[in-house]
CSV table of C-alpha atoms in Angstrom, one decimal:
chain,number,residue,atom,x,y,z
A,23,UNK,CA,17.5,25.2,-0.4
A,24,UNK,CA,14.9,27.7,0.7
A,25,UNK,CA,15.0,29.3,4.1
A,26,UNK,CA,13.4,26.2,5.5
A,27,UNK,CA,13.1,23.2,3.2
A,28,UNK,CA,11.3,20.0,4.4
A,29,UNK,CA,12.6,16.7,3.1
A,30,UNK,CA,10.6,13.5,3.6
A,31,UNK,CA,12.3,10.2,3.8
A,32,UNK,CA,10.0,7.3,3.2
A,33,UNK,CA,10.6,4.0,4.8
A,34,UNK,CA,7.9,2.4,2.7
A,35,UNK,CA,9.4,3.2,-0.7
A,36,UNK,CA,13.0,2.8,0.0
A,37,UNK,CA,15.3,5.6,1.3
A,38,UNK,CA,14.2,8.1,-1.4
A,39,UNK,CA,13.4,11.7,-0.4
A,40,UNK,CA,11.1,14.4,-1.5
A,41,UNK,CA,9.9,17.9,-0.8
A,42,UNK,CA,6.4,19.2,-0.3
A,43,UNK,CA,6.1,20.0,-4.1
A,44,UNK,CA,6.5,16.3,-5.2
A,45,UNK,CA,5.2,13.1,-3.7
A,46,UNK,CA,7.9,10.7,-5.1
A,47,UNK,CA,10.5,12.4,-7.3
A,48,UNK,CA,12.9,10.0,-9.0
A,49,UNK,CA,16.0,11.1,-7.1
A,50,UNK,CA,18.8,8.6,-7.2
A,51,UNK,CA,20.0,8.9,-3.7
A,52,UNK,CA,19.5,10.7,-0.4
A,53,UNK,CA,22.1,13.0,1.2
A,54,UNK,CA,24.1,12.0,4.2
A,55,UNK,CA,24.4,15.5,5.5
A,56,UNK,CA,21.6,17.9,6.4
A,57,UNK,CA,21.7,21.6,5.8
A,58,UNK,CA,21.1,23.6,8.9
A,59,UNK,CA,18.1,25.3,7.2
A,60,UNK,CA,16.4,22.0,6.4
A,61,UNK,CA,14.0,19.8,8.3
A,62,UNK,CA,14.3,16.1,7.8
A,63,UNK,CA,11.1,14.1,8.3
A,64,UNK,CA,11.0,10.3,8.6
A,65,UNK,CA,7.7,9.2,6.9
A,66,UNK,CA,5.9,5.9,6.8
A,67,UNK,CA,2.6,4.3,7.5
A,68,UNK,CA,3.6,0.7,7.6
A,69,UNK,CA,5.0,-1.2,10.5
A,70,UNK,CA,8.7,-1.7,11.1
A,71,UNK,CA,8.2,-5.4,10.6
A,72,UNK,CA,6.9,-4.9,7.1
A,73,UNK,CA,9.5,-2.3,6.3
A,74,UNK,CA,12.6,-3.0,8.4
A,75,UNK,CA,14.7,-0.3,6.7
A,76,UNK,CA,18.3,0.2,7.9
A,77,UNK,CA,18.6,3.8,9.1
A,78,UNK,CA,21.9,3.3,10.9
A,79,UNK,CA,23.9,5.3,8.2
A,80,UNK,CA,22.0,8.4,9.3
A,81,UNK,CA,22.8,8.3,13.0
A,82,UNK,CA,25.3,11.1,12.5
A,83,UNK,CA,22.8,13.1,10.4
A,84,UNK,CA,19.9,13.5,12.8
A,85,UNK,CA,16.3,13.6,11.6
A,86,UNK,CA,14.2,16.4,13.0
A,87,UNK,CA,10.7,15.0,12.9
A,88,UNK,CA,8.8,11.8,12.5
A,89,UNK,CA,5.5,11.3,10.6
A,90,UNK,CA,4.1,7.8,11.1
A,91,UNK,CA,1.0,6.0,12.4
A,92,UNK,CA,2.5,6.1,15.9
A,93,UNK,CA,0.9,8.5,18.4
A,94,UNK,CA,4.4,9.6,19.6
A,95,UNK,CA,5.3,10.9,16.1
A,96,UNK,CA,5.9,14.6,15.8
A,97,UNK,CA,3.2,14.6,13.1
A,98,UNK,CA,0.9,11.6,13.8
A,99,UNK,CA,-0.5,10.1,10.6
A,100,UNK,CA,-3.1,7.5,11.5
A,101,UNK,CA,-5.2,5.7,9.0
A,102,UNK,CA,-8.4,7.2,10.5
A,103,UNK,CA,-9.7,9.3,13.4
A,104,UNK,CA,-12.9,9.3,15.5
A,105,UNK,CA,-14.4,12.8,16.1
A,106,UNK,CA,-17.6,14.0,17.7
A,107,UNK,CA,-20.4,14.9,15.4
A,108,UNK,CA,-21.4,18.6,15.6
A,109,UNK,CA,-24.1,19.1,18.2
A,110,UNK,CA,-27.3,21.0,17.4
A,111,UNK,CA,-27.6,24.4,19.0
A,112,UNK,CA,-31.2,23.7,20.0
A,113,UNK,CA,-33.8,20.9,19.8
A,114,UNK,CA,-35.5,20.6,16.4
A,115,UNK,CA,-39.2,21.4,16.2
A,116,UNK,CA,-41.6,18.5,16.8
A,117,UNK,CA,-42.2,16.7,13.5
A,118,UNK,CA,-45.6,16.3,12.0
A,119,UNK,CA,-47.4,13.0,12.0
A,120,UNK,CA,-46.5,12.2,8.4
A,121,UNK,CA,-42.8,13.1,9.0
A,122,UNK,CA,-42.8,11.0,12.1
A,123,UNK,CA,-44.2,8.0,10.1
A,124,UNK,CA,-41.5,8.5,7.4
A,125,UNK,CA,-38.8,8.6,10.1
A,126,UNK,CA,-40.2,5.5,11.7
A,127,UNK,CA,-40.3,3.7,8.3
A,128,UNK,CA,-36.7,4.7,7.6
A,129,UNK,CA,-35.5,3.4,11.0
A,130,UNK,CA,-37.2,0.1,10.3
A,131,UNK,CA,-35.6,-0.1,6.9
A,132,UNK,CA,-32.2,0.7,8.3
A,133,UNK,CA,-32.7,-2.0,11.0
A,134,UNK,CA,-33.5,-4.6,8.3
A,135,UNK,CA,-30.5,-3.6,6.2
A,136,UNK,CA,-28.2,-4.1,9.2
A,137,UNK,CA,-29.7,-7.4,10.5
A,138,UNK,CA,-31.0,-9.2,7.4
A,139,UNK,CA,-27.5,-10.2,6.2
A,140,UNK,CA,-26.8,-13.8,5.0
A,141,UNK,CA,-23.2,-13.9,6.1
A,142,UNK,CA,-22.1,-13.7,9.7
A,143,UNK,CA,-18.3,-13.0,9.4
A,144,UNK,CA,-16.4,-11.8,6.3
A,145,UNK,CA,-12.8,-11.0,5.4
A,146,UNK,CA,-11.2,-9.8,2.2
A,147,UNK,CA,-7.5,-10.3,2.3
A,148,UNK,CA,-4.6,-10.8,-0.1
A,149,UNK,CA,-1.7,-10.9,2.3
A,150,UNK,CA,-1.8,-14.5,3.4
A,151,UNK,CA,1.4,-14.9,5.5
A,152,UNK,CA,1.8,-12.3,8.1
A,153,UNK,CA,3.9,-11.6,11.2
A,154,UNK,CA,0.8,-11.6,13.4
A,155,UNK,CA,-0.2,-15.0,12.0
A,156,UNK,CA,-3.7,-13.6,11.6
A,157,UNK,CA,-4.5,-16.2,9.0
A,158,UNK,CA,-4.2,-19.0,11.5
A,159,UNK,CA,-6.6,-17.3,13.8
A,160,UNK,CA,-9.1,-16.8,11.0
A,161,UNK,CA,-8.9,-20.5,10.2
A,162,UNK,CA,-9.5,-21.3,13.8
A,163,UNK,CA,-12.6,-19.1,14.0
A,164,UNK,CA,-13.9,-20.6,10.7
A,165,UNK,CA,-13.7,-24.1,12.2
A,166,UNK,CA,-15.8,-23.4,15.3
A,167,UNK,CA,-19.1,-25.5,15.3
A,168,UNK,CA,-21.2,-22.6,16.7
A,169,UNK,CA,-20.7,-20.6,13.5
A,170,UNK,CA,-20.0,-23.4,11.0
A,171,UNK,CA,-20.3,-22.2,7.4
A,172,UNK,CA,-20.8,-18.6,8.5
A,173,UNK,CA,-17.2,-17.3,8.0
A,174,UNK,CA,-16.5,-16.2,4.4
A,175,UNK,CA,-13.0,-15.3,3.2
A,176,UNK,CA,-12.6,-13.4,-0.1
A,177,UNK,CA,-9.7,-12.7,-2.5
A,178,UNK,CA,-6.4,-14.4,-2.7
A,179,UNK,CA,-6.4,-15.9,0.8
A,180,UNK,CA,-9.9,-17.3,0.5
A,181,UNK,CA,-12.0,-19.1,-2.0
A,182,UNK,CA,-14.4,-16.3,-3.0
A,183,UNK,CA,-13.8,-13.6,-5.6
A,184,UNK,CA,-14.1,-9.9,-4.8
A,185,UNK,CA,-13.5,-8.0,-8.0
A,186,UNK,CA,-12.0,-4.6,-7.5
A,187,UNK,CA,-12.8,-1.5,-9.5
A,188,UNK,CA,-9.9,0.5,-10.8
A,189,UNK,CA,-7.3,1.4,-8.2
A,190,UNK,CA,-9.7,1.8,-5.3
A,191,UNK,CA,-8.3,-0.3,-2.4
A,192,UNK,CA,-11.5,-0.4,-0.6
A,193,UNK,CA,-13.8,-1.4,-3.4
A,194,UNK,CA,-14.6,-4.8,-1.9
A,195,UNK,CA,-16.3,-3.2,1.1
A,196,UNK,CA,-19.4,-2.0,-0.6
A,197,UNK,CA,-19.9,-5.5,-1.9
A,198,UNK,CA,-19.5,-7.1,1.6
A,199,UNK,CA,-21.5,-4.5,3.5
A,200,UNK,CA,-25.1,-5.7,2.6
A,201,UNK,CA,-24.0,-9.3,3.1
A,202,UNK,CA,-21.9,-9.4,6.3
A,203,UNK,CA,-22.6,-8.5,9.9
A,204,UNK,CA,-19.0,-8.7,11.2
A,205,UNK,CA,-15.6,-8.1,9.6
A,206,UNK,CA,-12.2,-9.5,10.6
A,207,UNK,CA,-10.1,-6.4,11.2
A,208,UNK,CA,-6.9,-8.5,11.8
A,209,UNK,CA,-3.7,-6.5,11.5
A,210,UNK,CA,-0.7,-8.0,9.8
A,211,UNK,CA,1.7,-6.8,12.5
A,212,UNK,CA,1.3,-6.6,16.3
A,213,UNK,CA,2.8,-3.2,16.8
A,214,UNK,CA,1.8,-0.5,19.2
A,215,UNK,CA,-0.6,2.1,17.7
A,216,UNK,CA,-0.8,0.1,14.4
A,217,UNK,CA,-4.4,0.4,13.3
A,218,UNK,CA,-5.0,0.4,9.6
A,219,UNK,CA,-7.8,0.6,7.1
A,220,UNK,CA,-8.6,-3.0,8.1
A,221,UNK,CA,-10.4,-1.4,11.0
A,222,UNK,CA,-11.7,1.9,9.7
A,223,UNK,CA,-13.2,0.7,6.4
A,224,UNK,CA,-15.6,-1.7,8.0
A,225,UNK,CA,-16.8,1.0,10.3
A,226,UNK,CA,-17.5,3.3,7.3
A,227,UNK,CA,-19.4,0.5,5.6
A,228,UNK,CA,-21.6,-0.5,8.5
A,229,UNK,CA,-20.0,-3.8,9.6
A,230,UNK,CA,-18.8,-4.5,13.1
A,231,UNK,CA,-15.0,-5.0,13.2
A,232,UNK,CA,-13.5,-7.9,15.1
A,233,UNK,CA,-10.2,-6.5,16.0
A,234,UNK,CA,-6.8,-8.3,16.4
A,235,UNK,CA,-4.1,-5.8,17.0
A,236,UNK,CA,-1.9,-4.1,19.6
A,237,UNK,CA,-3.5,-0.8,20.0
A,238,UNK,CA,-5.6,0.8,22.8
A,239,UNK,CA,-8.8,0.9,20.8
A,240,UNK,CA,-10.7,2.6,23.6
A,241,UNK,CA,-8.0,5.2,24.0
A,242,UNK,CA,-6.6,3.8,27.2
A,243,UNK,CA,-5.7,6.2,30.0
A,244,UNK,CA,-5.7,9.1,27.5
A,245,UNK,CA,-9.3,8.9,26.5
A,246,UNK,CA,-12.0,10.9,28.3
A,247,UNK,CA,-15.4,12.4,27.7
A,248,UNK,CA,-13.7,15.8,27.3
A,249,UNK,CA,-11.4,14.4,24.6
A,250,UNK,CA,-13.2,11.6,22.8
A,251,UNK,CA,-11.0,11.9,19.7
A,252,UNK,CA,-8.1,10.4,21.7
A,253,UNK,CA,-9.7,6.9,21.3
A,254,UNK,CA,-9.0,4.9,18.2
A,255,UNK,CA,-12.5,3.5,18.0
A,256,UNK,CA,-16.0,4.9,18.7
A,257,UNK,CA,-17.5,3.6,21.9
A,258,UNK,CA,-19.0,0.1,21.7
A,259,UNK,CA,-18.3,-0.2,17.9
A,260,UNK,CA,-16.1,-3.3,17.8
A,261,UNK,CA,-15.3,-6.7,19.3
A,262,UNK,CA,-11.8,-7.3,20.6
A,263,UNK,CA,-10.6,-10.9,19.9
A,264,UNK,CA,-8.1,-10.6,22.8
A,265,UNK,CA,-10.9,-10.2,25.3
A,266,UNK,CA,-11.9,-13.8,24.8
A,267,UNK,CA,-10.1,-16.7,26.4
A,268,UNK,CA,-10.7,-19.2,23.5
A,269,UNK,CA,-11.9,-19.0,20.0
A,270,UNK,CA,-15.0,-21.0,21.0
A,271,UNK,CA,-16.0,-18.2,23.4
A,272,UNK,CA,-15.7,-15.7,20.6
A,273,UNK,CA,-17.8,-17.9,18.2
A,274,UNK,CA,-20.5,-18.3,20.9
A,275,UNK,CA,-20.6,-14.5,21.3
A,276,UNK,CA,-21.0,-13.9,17.6
A,277,UNK,CA,-23.7,-16.5,17.4
A,278,UNK,CA,-25.6,-14.8,20.3
A,279,UNK,CA,-25.4,-11.4,18.6
A,280,UNK,CA,-26.6,-13.0,15.4
A,281,UNK,CA,-29.7,-14.3,17.2
A,282,UNK,CA,-30.4,-11.1,19.2
A,283,UNK,CA,-30.9,-8.2,16.9
A,284,UNK,CA,-31.3,-5.6,19.6
A,285,UNK,CA,-27.9,-6.5,21.1
A,286,UNK,CA,-26.3,-6.4,17.7
A,287,UNK,CA,-27.7,-3.0,16.8
A,288,UNK,CA,-26.1,-1.5,19.8
A,289,UNK,CA,-22.8,-1.6,17.9
A,290,UNK,CA,-24.1,1.2,15.7
A,291,UNK,CA,-25.4,3.6,18.3
A,292,UNK,CA,-22.1,5.4,18.2
A,293,UNK,CA,-23.0,6.8,14.8
A,294,UNK,CA,-25.4,9.3,16.5
A,295,UNK,CA,-22.6,11.1,18.3
A,296,UNK,CA,-19.4,10.3,16.4
A,297,UNK,CA,-18.0,9.9,12.9
A,298,UNK,CA,-14.9,8.5,11.3
A,299,UNK,CA,-12.8,10.9,9.2
A,300,UNK,CA,-9.5,10.7,7.4
A,301,UNK,CA,-6.9,12.9,9.1
A,302,UNK,CA,-5.2,15.5,6.9
A,303,UNK,CA,-1.7,14.9,8.2
A,304,UNK,CA,-0.2,16.8,5.3
A,305,UNK,CA,-1.9,20.0,6.5
A,306,UNK,CA,-0.6,19.3,10.0
A,307,UNK,CA,2.9,19.0,8.6
A,308,UNK,CA,2.7,22.3,6.7
A,309,UNK,CA,1.3,24.0,9.8
A,310,UNK,CA,4.1,22.6,11.9
A,311,UNK,CA,6.6,23.7,9.3
A,312,UNK,CA,5.2,27.2,9.2
A,313,UNK,CA,5.5,27.4,13.0
A,314,UNK,CA,9.2,26.3,12.7
A,315,UNK,CA,9.9,29.0,10.1
A,316,UNK,CA,8.1,31.7,12.2
A,317,UNK,CA,10.1,30.7,15.2
A,318,UNK,CA,13.4,30.7,13.3
A,319,UNK,CA,14.5,27.4,14.7
A,320,UNK,CA,13.9,24.7,12.0
A,321,UNK,CA,16.4,22.3,13.5
A,322,UNK,CA,15.7,22.8,17.2
A,323,UNK,CA,14.7,19.2,17.8
A,324,UNK,CA,16.4,16.1,16.3
A,325,UNK,CA,16.6,12.4,16.8
A,326,UNK,CA,20.2,11.3,17.5
A,327,UNK,CA,19.3,7.6,16.6
A,328,UNK,CA,16.2,7.5,14.4
A,329,UNK,CA,17.0,3.8,13.6
A,330,UNK,CA,16.5,3.0,17.3
A,331,UNK,CA,13.3,5.0,17.5
A,332,UNK,CA,11.8,3.4,14.4
A,333,UNK,CA,12.6,-0.2,15.3
A,334,UNK,CA,12.9,-0.5,19.0
A,335,UNK,CA,12.1,2.5,21.3
A,336,UNK,CA,8.3,2.2,21.2
A,337,UNK,CA,8.2,-1.6,21.2
A,338,UNK,CA,6.8,-3.7,18.4
A,339,UNK,CA,5.1,-6.4,20.6
A,340,UNK,CA,2.9,-4.8,23.2
A,341,UNK,CA,5.7,-2.8,24.6
A,342,UNK,CA,8.3,-5.6,24.8
A,343,UNK,CA,11.7,-4.3,24.0
A,344,UNK,CA,13.4,-6.9,21.9
A,345,UNK,CA,15.7,-7.1,18.8
A,346,UNK,CA,14.3,-7.0,15.3
A,347,UNK,CA,15.0,-10.7,14.7
A,348,UNK,CA,13.2,-11.7,17.9
A,349,UNK,CA,10.3,-9.5,17.0
A,350,UNK,CA,9.7,-11.4,13.8
A,351,UNK,CA,10.0,-14.8,15.6
A,352,UNK,CA,7.6,-13.7,18.4
A,353,UNK,CA,5.0,-12.6,15.9
A,354,UNK,CA,5.3,-15.9,14.1
A,355,UNK,CA,5.0,-17.8,17.4
A,356,UNK,CA,1.4,-16.6,17.8
A,357,UNK,CA,-0.1,-19.3,15.5
A,358,UNK,CA,-2.9,-21.6,16.4
A,359,UNK,CA,-2.1,-24.7,14.4
A,360,UNK,CA,-0.5,-26.5,17.3
A,361,UNK,CA,-2.8,-25.5,20.2
A,362,UNK,CA,-6.0,-24.0,18.8
A,363,UNK,CA,-7.5,-23.5,22.2
A,364,UNK,CA,-4.4,-21.9,23.8
A,365,UNK,CA,-3.4,-19.4,21.3
A,366,UNK,CA,-4.2,-16.5,23.6
A,367,UNK,CA,-1.8,-17.8,26.3
A,368,UNK,CA,1.1,-16.9,23.9
A,369,UNK,CA,-0.1,-13.4,23.5
A,370,UNK,CA,-0.8,-12.8,27.2
A,371,UNK,CA,2.7,-14.1,27.9
A,372,UNK,CA,4.1,-11.1,26.0
A,373,UNK,CA,1.7,-8.8,27.9
A,374,UNK,CA,3.0,-10.0,31.2
A,375,UNK,CA,6.7,-9.6,30.1
A,376,UNK,CA,6.0,-6.0,29.1
A,377,UNK,CA,4.9,-5.2,32.7
A,378,UNK,CA,7.9,-6.7,34.4
């Protein structure tokens, strides 16, 4: 080992490990003992429900750092990040009459591109059976009379094809962008801080996300004007399904926005002041590693029970502390097939439990 060797243990691809020089070397096994001059990093961007790896064999060999989507990770690795756009140092000069006309024409064209879309709600999804039971909620929304025939589901879980190009995971979004006003950004797991490309890709492709997840999209108590990047989402950029008492109320709201262009266009005003970027967490990891080397204490911090941290400590259902088996059952209990008008009561019940 070098004077300070980082080793990443991936919970997504099995308990293999790798160094900074290789992303996934074909090593047959991982060690059970850590050298004092090594830093062990638990890495993964999926939820514990999707990758419930057993980390109990490594309780006696503590991990130093964590690198996941969770905000309390030592190296947070979110799927996206909202940052302020650079501000101009001074006001631009007054445009000429011809330039003003061109700008006005461009604004009108952009307005038409955003509002003149044949489909109201779209969703491209291939994972049809999830812990969050998002598929049942999508069927419920699709059945609402207020937006009958206006919800289009693509790929394996729907009836419409969305051909992908190469290995690009988001190649369906350019196809949907000129056709759809809203996009179902429904997460497959209800886990704290778990916000995936299901949310950020629609933003980047000028569709309004309808979110269903267990994150503080507005930043919660940590967000402020002084630190806008704390928020997961740009201000007034999404619709939160959990803010509506019934699916019928949500459908009525979507219908209203479809009929009132000025109200719908307000969901894009954030683009003047903010932008969505992809965080470079690998650079953050290297920076943190260099600091550890400079300080001469690569193993100063460690997790005595990383298994508990990964599966339980942060809570996988809105902060409710339950065992892994109960987490899976609780997620599956959020379906709408039995009581399509009372699905929200089941979720709110978990919220109230977490506050007791």
